[in-house]
Amino acid sequence: AIAVGSAASFAQTPAAAPAVGPALVAPTIAVVDMQRVLVESAAGKSIQTQLDGERRRIRDQVTKLEEDLKNGENELRRQRSVLSPDAVNEQAQALQRKQADAQRIVQDRQEAFQKGQNDAVNVVGDNMRDIVQQLATERRIGMVLRKELVISMVDKNMDITDDVIQRLNTKLPSVTVTI
């Protein structure tokens, strides 16, 4: 009987209360679709237009270089029977140097293209981050995530992409791509 009374009195003893600190407030979270900003913003479109033009120029230059090399090879084949072996070797080496030069030119153009694209996209990204920070401050948003990192989003109002695009269009209507 003593054990039952002890258990009953133990059950009625309140447990120690956990330490109370400041109440946690649910953070306000927003998302931005950075890829959509790059595709739909005026600055992103201006970059794409310039890059498309540069791609065409590079492709045209590569086509011309390939045609020149092919013509050189054909010319060497035609003259092979009338030229001395030394002259054939000399022209073959000249053609190989032309080929190496063409490869260097194409590689340099591609690297310059990539650098120009990266630099232009970085300008948009820097401005986009500033705008996101402004929106976060104005709306008291505690955290902004890239949309592609979000698995599920029930409240579509968390997406501030349209607002970012609108402000970016005002702040940065175009970006010059330097290649």
Short mmCIF file of N, CA and C in Angstrom, two decimals:
data_model
loop_
_atom_site.label_atom_id
_atom_site.label_comp_id
_atom_site.label_asym_id
_atom_site.label_seq_id
_atom_site.Cartn_x
_atom_site.Cartn_y
_atom_site.Cartn_z
N ALA A 1 0.83 -1.20 0.00
CA ALA A 1 0.00 0.00 0.00
C ALA A 1 0.85 1.24 0.00
N ILE A 2 1.97 1.18 0.63
CA ILE A 2 2.86 2.33 0.67
C ILE A 2 3.37 2.64 -0.74
N ALA A 3 3.68 1.63 -1.52
CA ALA A 3 4.21 1.82 -2.87
C ALA A 3 3.18 2.49 -3.78
N VAL A 4 1.91 2.13 -3.63
CA VAL A 4 0.86 2.72 -4.47
C VAL A 4 0.73 4.19 -4.14
N GLY A 5 0.75 4.53 -2.88
CA GLY A 5 0.63 5.94 -2.48
C GLY A 5 1.81 6.73 -3.01
N SER A 6 2.99 6.17 -2.98
CA SER A 6 4.18 6.86 -3.47
C SER A 6 4.08 7.11 -4.96
N ALA A 7 3.57 6.14 -5.69
CA ALA A 7 3.44 6.31 -7.13
C ALA A 7 2.41 7.38 -7.43
N ALA A 8 1.34 7.39 -6.67
CA ALA A 8 0.30 8.38 -6.89
C ALA A 8 0.82 9.78 -6.58
N SER A 9 1.57 9.91 -5.50
CA SER A 9 2.08 11.24 -5.17
C SER A 9 3.15 11.67 -6.16
N PHE A 10 3.89 10.70 -6.71
CA PHE A 10 4.90 11.03 -7.72
C PHE A 10 4.23 11.52 -8.99
N ALA A 11 3.15 10.90 -9.38
CA ALA A 11 2.45 11.27 -10.61
C ALA A 11 1.89 12.68 -10.50
N GLN A 12 1.58 13.12 -9.31
CA GLN A 12 0.99 14.44 -9.15
C GLN A 12 2.05 15.53 -9.03
N THR A 13 3.29 15.16 -8.86
CA THR A 13 4.35 16.14 -8.74
C THR A 13 4.63 16.71 -10.13
N PRO A 14 4.53 18.03 -10.27
CA PRO A 14 4.77 18.60 -11.59
C PRO A 14 6.22 18.42 -12.01
N ALA A 15 6.42 18.15 -13.32
CA ALA A 15 7.77 18.01 -13.86
C ALA A 15 8.42 19.38 -13.90
N ALA A 16 9.73 19.37 -13.88
CA ALA A 16 10.45 20.65 -13.94
C ALA A 16 10.15 21.32 -15.28
N ALA A 17 9.80 22.59 -15.26
CA ALA A 17 9.47 23.34 -16.48
C ALA A 17 10.75 23.63 -17.26
N PRO A 18 10.69 23.51 -18.60
CA PRO A 18 11.90 23.82 -19.37
C PRO A 18 12.21 25.31 -19.27
N ALA A 19 13.48 25.62 -19.46
CA ALA A 19 13.89 27.02 -19.41
C ALA A 19 13.18 27.78 -20.52
N VAL A 20 12.66 28.94 -20.19
CA VAL A 20 11.90 29.73 -21.16
C VAL A 20 12.80 30.83 -21.70
N GLY A 21 12.93 30.89 -23.05
CA GLY A 21 13.71 31.93 -23.69
C GLY A 21 12.78 32.76 -24.55
N PRO A 22 13.35 33.56 -25.43
CA PRO A 22 12.48 34.35 -26.30
C PRO A 22 11.66 33.43 -27.20
N ALA A 23 10.44 33.81 -27.42
CA ALA A 23 9.55 33.00 -28.26
C ALA A 23 10.09 32.98 -29.69
N LEU A 24 10.08 31.80 -30.29
CA LEU A 24 10.55 31.69 -31.68
C LEU A 24 9.44 32.15 -32.61
N VAL A 25 9.82 32.97 -33.55
CA VAL A 25 8.87 33.46 -34.54
C VAL A 25 9.18 32.75 -35.85
N ALA A 26 8.15 32.25 -36.50
CA ALA A 26 8.36 31.57 -37.77
C ALA A 26 8.96 32.55 -38.77
N PRO A 27 10.06 32.18 -39.41
CA PRO A 27 10.69 33.11 -40.35
C PRO A 27 9.84 33.28 -41.61
N THR A 28 9.93 34.44 -42.19
CA THR A 28 9.27 34.69 -43.46
C THR A 28 10.26 34.30 -44.55
N ILE A 29 9.81 33.45 -45.44
CA ILE A 29 10.70 32.92 -46.49
C ILE A 29 10.12 33.28 -47.84
N ALA A 30 11.01 33.59 -48.78
CA ALA A 30 10.60 33.87 -50.16
C ALA A 30 11.52 33.09 -51.08
N VAL A 31 11.09 32.95 -52.33
CA VAL A 31 11.92 32.27 -53.32
C VAL A 31 12.02 33.14 -54.57
N VAL A 32 13.14 32.96 -55.29
CA VAL A 32 13.36 33.66 -56.56
C VAL A 32 13.83 32.63 -57.58
N ASP A 33 13.19 32.64 -58.73
CA ASP A 33 13.58 31.78 -59.84
C ASP A 33 14.63 32.55 -60.65
N MET A 34 15.89 32.30 -60.33
CA MET A 34 16.99 33.07 -60.94
C MET A 34 17.08 32.82 -62.44
N GLN A 35 16.82 31.60 -62.87
CA GLN A 35 16.87 31.30 -64.30
C GLN A 35 15.79 32.08 -65.04
N ARG A 36 14.61 32.17 -64.46
CA ARG A 36 13.53 32.93 -65.09
C ARG A 36 13.88 34.41 -65.16
N VAL A 37 14.53 34.93 -64.13
CA VAL A 37 14.96 36.33 -64.15
C VAL A 37 15.91 36.55 -65.33
N LEU A 38 16.85 35.63 -65.52
CA LEU A 38 17.80 35.76 -66.64
C LEU A 38 17.11 35.68 -68.00
N VAL A 39 16.09 34.85 -68.11
CA VAL A 39 15.42 34.65 -69.39
C VAL A 39 14.41 35.76 -69.69
N GLU A 40 13.67 36.20 -68.67
CA GLU A 40 12.55 37.12 -68.91
C GLU A 40 12.87 38.59 -68.68
N SER A 41 13.93 38.92 -67.98
CA SER A 41 14.24 40.33 -67.73
C SER A 41 14.77 40.99 -69.00
N ALA A 42 14.62 42.31 -69.06
CA ALA A 42 15.12 43.06 -70.22
C ALA A 42 16.63 42.89 -70.35
N ALA A 43 17.34 42.92 -69.22
CA ALA A 43 18.80 42.75 -69.25
C ALA A 43 19.17 41.37 -69.76
N GLY A 44 18.47 40.35 -69.29
CA GLY A 44 18.74 38.99 -69.74
C GLY A 44 18.48 38.82 -71.22
N LYS A 45 17.39 39.43 -71.69
CA LYS A 45 17.07 39.35 -73.12
C LYS A 45 18.12 40.09 -73.96
N SER A 46 18.59 41.23 -73.45
CA SER A 46 19.62 41.97 -74.20
C SER A 46 20.91 41.16 -74.29
N ILE A 47 21.25 40.46 -73.22
CA ILE A 47 22.44 39.60 -73.23
C ILE A 47 22.26 38.50 -74.26
N GLN A 48 21.10 37.86 -74.24
CA GLN A 48 20.85 36.74 -75.15
C GLN A 48 20.92 37.19 -76.60
N THR A 49 20.36 38.34 -76.91
CA THR A 49 20.39 38.87 -78.28
C THR A 49 21.83 39.10 -78.74
N GLN A 50 22.62 39.71 -77.86
CA GLN A 50 24.02 39.96 -78.21
C GLN A 50 24.80 38.65 -78.36
N LEU A 51 24.55 37.70 -77.48
CA LEU A 51 25.25 36.42 -77.57
C LEU A 51 24.85 35.65 -78.83
N ASP A 52 23.58 35.73 -79.20
CA ASP A 52 23.14 35.07 -80.43
C ASP A 52 23.88 35.65 -81.64
N GLY A 53 24.02 36.97 -81.68
CA GLY A 53 24.75 37.61 -82.78
C GLY A 53 26.21 37.20 -82.79
N GLU A 54 26.80 37.14 -81.63
CA GLU A 54 28.22 36.74 -81.54
C GLU A 54 28.40 35.28 -81.93
N ARG A 55 27.45 34.42 -81.53
CA ARG A 55 27.51 33.01 -81.94
C ARG A 55 27.50 32.89 -83.46
N ARG A 56 26.64 33.68 -84.11
CA ARG A 56 26.58 33.66 -85.58
C ARG A 56 27.91 34.11 -86.19
N ARG A 57 28.49 35.17 -85.63
CA ARG A 57 29.78 35.66 -86.14
C ARG A 57 30.87 34.60 -85.97
N ILE A 58 30.89 33.95 -84.83
CA ILE A 58 31.89 32.90 -84.59
C ILE A 58 31.66 31.74 -85.55
N ARG A 59 30.41 31.33 -85.70
CA ARG A 59 30.10 30.22 -86.61
C ARG A 59 30.52 30.57 -88.04
N ASP A 60 30.24 31.82 -88.48
CA ASP A 60 30.64 32.25 -89.82
C ASP A 60 32.16 32.24 -89.97
N GLN A 61 32.86 32.70 -88.94
CA GLN A 61 34.31 32.72 -88.99
C GLN A 61 34.87 31.29 -89.06
N VAL A 62 34.29 30.39 -88.26
CA VAL A 62 34.74 28.99 -88.27
C VAL A 62 34.49 28.37 -89.65
N THR A 63 33.32 28.66 -90.22
CA THR A 63 32.99 28.13 -91.55
C THR A 63 34.00 28.62 -92.58
N LYS A 64 34.35 29.90 -92.53
CA LYS A 64 35.32 30.47 -93.47
C LYS A 64 36.69 29.83 -93.28
N LEU A 65 37.11 29.67 -92.04
CA LEU A 65 38.41 29.03 -91.78
C LEU A 65 38.42 27.60 -92.30
N GLU A 66 37.33 26.87 -92.08
CA GLU A 66 37.26 25.49 -92.58
C GLU A 66 37.31 25.45 -94.10
N GLU A 67 36.61 26.38 -94.75
CA GLU A 67 36.63 26.44 -96.21
C GLU A 67 38.03 26.75 -96.73
N ASP A 68 38.70 27.71 -96.08
CA ASP A 68 40.06 28.07 -96.48
C ASP A 68 41.00 26.86 -96.35
N LEU A 69 40.88 26.13 -95.24
CA LEU A 69 41.72 24.96 -95.04
C LEU A 69 41.42 23.87 -96.07
N LYS A 70 40.15 23.66 -96.34
CA LYS A 70 39.76 22.65 -97.32
C LYS A 70 40.27 23.03 -98.71
N ASN A 71 40.17 24.32 -99.05
CA ASN A 71 40.69 24.79 -100.33
C ASN A 71 42.20 24.60 -100.41
N GLY A 72 42.89 24.86 -99.30
CA GLY A 72 44.34 24.67 -99.26
C GLY A 72 44.71 23.20 -99.45
N GLU A 73 43.95 22.31 -98.81
CA GLU A 73 44.20 20.88 -98.98
C GLU A 73 43.96 20.45 -100.42
N ASN A 74 42.87 20.93 -101.01
CA ASN A 74 42.55 20.58 -102.40
C ASN A 74 43.63 21.11 -103.35
N GLU A 75 44.09 22.32 -103.10
CA GLU A 75 45.14 22.91 -103.93
C GLU A 75 46.43 22.09 -103.83
N LEU A 76 46.76 21.67 -102.62
CA LEU A 76 47.96 20.85 -102.42
C LEU A 76 47.82 19.51 -103.17
N ARG A 77 46.64 18.90 -103.11
CA ARG A 77 46.42 17.64 -103.85
C ARG A 77 46.60 17.85 -105.35
N ARG A 78 46.05 18.96 -105.87
CA ARG A 78 46.15 19.23 -107.31
C ARG A 78 47.59 19.46 -107.74
N GLN A 79 48.36 20.15 -106.93
CA GLN A 79 49.73 20.51 -107.31
C GLN A 79 50.76 19.45 -106.93
N ARG A 80 50.33 18.47 -106.17
CA ARG A 80 51.26 17.45 -105.67
C ARG A 80 52.07 16.80 -106.80
N SER A 81 51.43 16.55 -107.93
CA SER A 81 52.13 15.84 -109.02
C SER A 81 53.12 16.74 -109.76
N VAL A 82 52.94 18.06 -109.70
CA VAL A 82 53.85 18.95 -110.43
C VAL A 82 54.90 19.59 -109.55
N LEU A 83 54.75 19.48 -108.25
CA LEU A 83 55.71 20.10 -107.33
C LEU A 83 56.79 19.10 -106.93
N SER A 84 57.93 19.65 -106.56
CA SER A 84 59.01 18.80 -106.04
C SER A 84 58.60 18.31 -104.65
N PRO A 85 59.20 17.21 -104.20
CA PRO A 85 58.88 16.70 -102.86
C PRO A 85 59.13 17.74 -101.77
N ASP A 86 60.19 18.54 -101.93
CA ASP A 86 60.47 19.58 -100.93
C ASP A 86 59.36 20.63 -100.92
N ALA A 87 58.89 21.02 -102.11
CA ALA A 87 57.82 22.02 -102.21
C ALA A 87 56.52 21.47 -101.62
N VAL A 88 56.24 20.18 -101.84
CA VAL A 88 55.03 19.55 -101.27
C VAL A 88 55.12 19.56 -99.75
N ASN A 89 56.30 19.19 -99.22
CA ASN A 89 56.48 19.20 -97.76
C ASN A 89 56.33 20.60 -97.20
N GLU A 90 56.88 21.56 -97.90
CA GLU A 90 56.80 22.95 -97.46
C GLU A 90 55.34 23.41 -97.40
N GLN A 91 54.58 23.11 -98.44
CA GLN A 91 53.17 23.52 -98.48
C GLN A 91 52.35 22.74 -97.45
N ALA A 92 52.68 21.49 -97.24
CA ALA A 92 51.97 20.68 -96.24
C ALA A 92 52.21 21.25 -94.84
N GLN A 93 53.46 21.66 -94.57
CA GLN A 93 53.77 22.26 -93.27
C GLN A 93 53.05 23.60 -93.11
N ALA A 94 53.01 24.38 -94.19
CA ALA A 94 52.31 25.66 -94.14
C ALA A 94 50.82 25.43 -93.85
N LEU A 95 50.26 24.40 -94.46
CA LEU A 95 48.86 24.06 -94.24
C LEU A 95 48.63 23.62 -92.79
N GLN A 96 49.57 22.86 -92.25
CA GLN A 96 49.45 22.43 -90.85
C GLN A 96 49.52 23.64 -89.90
N ARG A 97 50.40 24.60 -90.22
CA ARG A 97 50.48 25.82 -89.40
C ARG A 97 49.16 26.59 -89.48
N LYS A 98 48.59 26.65 -90.68
CA LYS A 98 47.30 27.32 -90.85
C LYS A 98 46.21 26.63 -90.02
N GLN A 99 46.25 25.31 -90.01
CA GLN A 99 45.28 24.54 -89.24
C GLN A 99 45.44 24.82 -87.74
N ALA A 100 46.67 24.82 -87.27
CA ALA A 100 46.93 25.10 -85.85
C ALA A 100 46.50 26.52 -85.50
N ASP A 101 46.79 27.48 -86.40
CA ASP A 101 46.36 28.86 -86.18
C ASP A 101 44.84 28.96 -86.12
N ALA A 102 44.16 28.25 -87.01
CA ALA A 102 42.70 28.27 -87.04
C ALA A 102 42.14 27.69 -85.74
N GLN A 103 42.72 26.61 -85.25
CA GLN A 103 42.26 26.02 -83.99
C GLN A 103 42.46 26.99 -82.83
N ARG A 104 43.60 27.69 -82.83
CA ARG A 104 43.87 28.68 -81.78
C ARG A 104 42.85 29.82 -81.84
N ILE A 105 42.56 30.28 -83.05
CA ILE A 105 41.60 31.37 -83.22
C ILE A 105 40.23 30.96 -82.70
N VAL A 106 39.80 29.76 -83.07
CA VAL A 106 38.49 29.27 -82.64
C VAL A 106 38.46 29.13 -81.12
N GLN A 107 39.50 28.57 -80.55
CA GLN A 107 39.56 28.40 -79.10
C GLN A 107 39.55 29.76 -78.40
N ASP A 108 40.33 30.71 -78.90
CA ASP A 108 40.36 32.04 -78.30
C ASP A 108 38.98 32.71 -78.37
N ARG A 109 38.32 32.58 -79.52
CA ARG A 109 36.98 33.16 -79.67
C ARG A 109 35.99 32.53 -78.70
N GLN A 110 36.06 31.20 -78.57
CA GLN A 110 35.15 30.52 -77.65
C GLN A 110 35.40 30.93 -76.19
N GLU A 111 36.67 31.07 -75.82
CA GLU A 111 37.00 31.50 -74.46
C GLU A 111 36.54 32.93 -74.22
N ALA A 112 36.74 33.80 -75.20
CA ALA A 112 36.29 35.19 -75.07
C ALA A 112 34.77 35.25 -74.97
N PHE A 113 34.10 34.43 -75.76
CA PHE A 113 32.64 34.35 -75.72
C PHE A 113 32.18 33.95 -74.33
N GLN A 114 32.78 32.88 -73.80
CA GLN A 114 32.40 32.38 -72.47
C GLN A 114 32.65 33.43 -71.39
N LYS A 115 33.78 34.12 -71.47
CA LYS A 115 34.09 35.15 -70.48
C LYS A 115 33.10 36.30 -70.59
N GLY A 116 32.79 36.73 -71.81
CA GLY A 116 31.82 37.80 -71.99
C GLY A 116 30.46 37.43 -71.45
N GLN A 117 30.05 36.18 -71.72
CA GLN A 117 28.75 35.70 -71.22
C GLN A 117 28.76 35.68 -69.69
N ASN A 118 29.80 35.13 -69.10
CA ASN A 118 29.88 35.05 -67.64
C ASN A 118 29.88 36.45 -67.01
N ASP A 119 30.65 37.37 -67.57
CA ASP A 119 30.72 38.73 -67.03
C ASP A 119 29.35 39.40 -67.08
N ALA A 120 28.64 39.26 -68.20
CA ALA A 120 27.33 39.88 -68.35
C ALA A 120 26.32 39.26 -67.38
N VAL A 121 26.34 37.94 -67.26
CA VAL A 121 25.42 37.28 -66.33
C VAL A 121 25.74 37.68 -64.89
N ASN A 122 27.01 37.87 -64.58
CA ASN A 122 27.39 38.31 -63.23
C ASN A 122 26.87 39.71 -62.93
N VAL A 123 26.84 40.59 -63.93
CA VAL A 123 26.29 41.93 -63.73
C VAL A 123 24.81 41.81 -63.36
N VAL A 124 24.08 40.97 -64.09
CA VAL A 124 22.67 40.76 -63.78
C VAL A 124 22.53 40.15 -62.39
N GLY A 125 23.35 39.15 -62.09
CA GLY A 125 23.28 38.49 -60.78
C GLY A 125 23.55 39.45 -59.63
N ASP A 126 24.55 40.32 -59.78
CA ASP A 126 24.85 41.29 -58.72
C ASP A 126 23.67 42.24 -58.50
N ASN A 127 23.10 42.74 -59.59
CA ASN A 127 21.96 43.64 -59.48
C ASN A 127 20.74 42.91 -58.91
N MET A 128 20.56 41.67 -59.32
CA MET A 128 19.45 40.87 -58.81
C MET A 128 19.58 40.67 -57.30
N ARG A 129 20.78 40.37 -56.83
CA ARG A 129 20.98 40.19 -55.39
C ARG A 129 20.67 41.48 -54.62
N ASP A 130 21.08 42.63 -55.18
CA ASP A 130 20.76 43.91 -54.52
C ASP A 130 19.24 44.10 -54.43
N ILE A 131 18.55 43.79 -55.50
CA ILE A 131 17.09 43.95 -55.53
C ILE A 131 16.43 42.99 -54.55
N VAL A 132 16.89 41.76 -54.50
CA VAL A 132 16.34 40.78 -53.56
C VAL A 132 16.55 41.27 -52.13
N GLN A 133 17.72 41.82 -51.85
CA GLN A 133 18.00 42.35 -50.51
C GLN A 133 17.06 43.50 -50.18
N GLN A 134 16.82 44.40 -51.15
CA GLN A 134 15.88 45.50 -50.93
C GLN A 134 14.48 44.97 -50.62
N LEU A 135 14.02 44.02 -51.43
CA LEU A 135 12.69 43.45 -51.21
C LEU A 135 12.61 42.75 -49.85
N ALA A 136 13.66 42.04 -49.49
CA ALA A 136 13.67 41.34 -48.20
C ALA A 136 13.58 42.33 -47.05
N THR A 137 14.30 43.44 -47.16
CA THR A 137 14.26 44.45 -46.11
C THR A 137 12.88 45.10 -46.05
N GLU A 138 12.36 45.50 -47.20
CA GLU A 138 11.05 46.16 -47.24
C GLU A 138 9.94 45.28 -46.71
N ARG A 139 9.97 44.01 -47.04
CA ARG A 139 8.88 43.10 -46.68
C ARG A 139 9.19 42.26 -45.43
N ARG A 140 10.31 42.55 -44.81
CA ARG A 140 10.73 41.82 -43.61
C ARG A 140 10.80 40.31 -43.86
N ILE A 141 11.43 39.97 -44.96
CA ILE A 141 11.62 38.57 -45.31
C ILE A 141 12.93 38.12 -44.68
N GLY A 142 12.87 37.05 -43.91
CA GLY A 142 14.04 36.59 -43.20
C GLY A 142 15.00 35.77 -44.04
N MET A 143 14.47 35.12 -45.09
CA MET A 143 15.32 34.25 -45.90
C MET A 143 14.76 34.20 -47.32
N VAL A 144 15.66 34.30 -48.30
CA VAL A 144 15.27 34.16 -49.70
C VAL A 144 16.10 33.03 -50.28
N LEU A 145 15.41 32.07 -50.89
CA LEU A 145 16.06 30.90 -51.47
C LEU A 145 15.91 30.90 -52.98
N ARG A 146 16.85 30.25 -53.64
CA ARG A 146 16.69 30.01 -55.08
C ARG A 146 15.57 29.00 -55.25
N LYS A 147 14.69 29.24 -56.17
CA LYS A 147 13.50 28.40 -56.34
C LYS A 147 13.87 26.95 -56.64
N GLU A 148 14.95 26.72 -57.37
CA GLU A 148 15.31 25.36 -57.72
C GLU A 148 15.72 24.53 -56.50
N LEU A 149 15.96 25.17 -55.36
CA LEU A 149 16.31 24.45 -54.13
C LEU A 149 15.08 24.01 -53.34
N VAL A 150 13.92 24.54 -53.71
CA VAL A 150 12.69 24.29 -52.96
C VAL A 150 12.00 23.04 -53.51
N ILE A 151 11.69 22.12 -52.63
CA ILE A 151 11.03 20.89 -53.03
C ILE A 151 9.52 21.11 -53.14
N SER A 152 8.96 21.83 -52.19
CA SER A 152 7.52 22.05 -52.18
C SER A 152 7.24 23.47 -51.71
N MET A 153 6.28 24.11 -52.36
CA MET A 153 5.91 25.47 -51.98
C MET A 153 4.40 25.59 -52.15
N VAL A 154 3.68 25.58 -51.04
CA VAL A 154 2.23 25.63 -51.08
C VAL A 154 1.75 27.06 -51.36
N ASP A 155 2.39 28.03 -50.71
CA ASP A 155 1.97 29.43 -50.85
C ASP A 155 2.73 30.08 -52.02
N LYS A 156 2.06 30.27 -53.12
CA LYS A 156 2.69 30.86 -54.30
C LYS A 156 3.07 32.32 -54.09
N ASN A 157 2.55 32.95 -53.04
CA ASN A 157 2.92 34.33 -52.73
C ASN A 157 4.36 34.44 -52.22
N MET A 158 4.95 33.30 -51.91
CA MET A 158 6.35 33.30 -51.47
C MET A 158 7.30 33.59 -52.63
N ASP A 159 6.82 33.43 -53.86
CA ASP A 159 7.65 33.63 -55.05
C ASP A 159 7.68 35.12 -55.40
N ILE A 160 8.85 35.73 -55.27
CA ILE A 160 8.99 37.17 -55.55
C ILE A 160 9.68 37.43 -56.90
N THR A 161 9.72 36.41 -57.74
CA THR A 161 10.42 36.52 -59.02
C THR A 161 9.87 37.65 -59.88
N ASP A 162 8.53 37.76 -59.98
CA ASP A 162 7.94 38.82 -60.81
C ASP A 162 8.38 40.21 -60.34
N ASP A 163 8.41 40.40 -59.02
CA ASP A 163 8.83 41.69 -58.47
C ASP A 163 10.31 41.97 -58.76
N VAL A 164 11.12 40.93 -58.69
CA VAL A 164 12.55 41.08 -58.98
C VAL A 164 12.73 41.47 -60.45
N ILE A 165 12.01 40.80 -61.35
CA ILE A 165 12.12 41.11 -62.79
C ILE A 165 11.68 42.55 -63.04
N GLN A 166 10.57 42.95 -62.44
CA GLN A 166 10.06 44.31 -62.64
C GLN A 166 11.08 45.35 -62.19
N ARG A 167 11.65 45.17 -61.03
CA ARG A 167 12.64 46.14 -60.53
C ARG A 167 13.94 46.08 -61.33
N LEU A 168 14.33 44.90 -61.73
CA LEU A 168 15.55 44.76 -62.54
C LEU A 168 15.37 45.46 -63.89
N ASN A 169 14.19 45.34 -64.48
CA ASN A 169 13.92 46.01 -65.76
C ASN A 169 14.06 47.52 -65.63
N THR A 170 13.67 48.06 -64.49
CA THR A 170 13.80 49.50 -64.26
C THR A 170 15.25 49.88 -63.99
N LYS A 171 15.90 49.10 -63.14
CA LYS A 171 17.27 49.42 -62.73
C LYS A 171 18.30 49.13 -63.81
N LEU A 172 18.10 48.05 -64.56
CA LEU A 172 19.11 47.58 -65.52
C LEU A 172 18.40 47.10 -66.79
N PRO A 173 18.02 48.04 -67.66
CA PRO A 173 17.27 47.64 -68.85
C PRO A 173 18.11 46.86 -69.88
N SER A 174 19.42 47.00 -69.83
CA SER A 174 20.26 46.24 -70.75
C SER A 174 21.66 46.10 -70.15
N VAL A 175 22.38 45.13 -70.69
CA VAL A 175 23.77 44.88 -70.29
C VAL A 175 24.56 44.73 -71.57
N THR A 176 25.70 45.39 -71.63
CA THR A 176 26.56 45.25 -72.81
C THR A 176 27.49 44.06 -72.60
N VAL A 177 27.45 43.16 -73.56
CA VAL A 177 28.33 41.99 -73.53
C VAL A 177 29.62 42.37 -74.23
N THR A 178 30.73 42.25 -73.53
CA THR A 178 32.04 42.59 -74.10
C THR A 178 32.79 41.31 -74.43
N ILE A 179 33.04 41.12 -75.71
CA ILE A 179 33.76 39.92 -76.15
C ILE A 179 35.01 40.34 -76.89
#
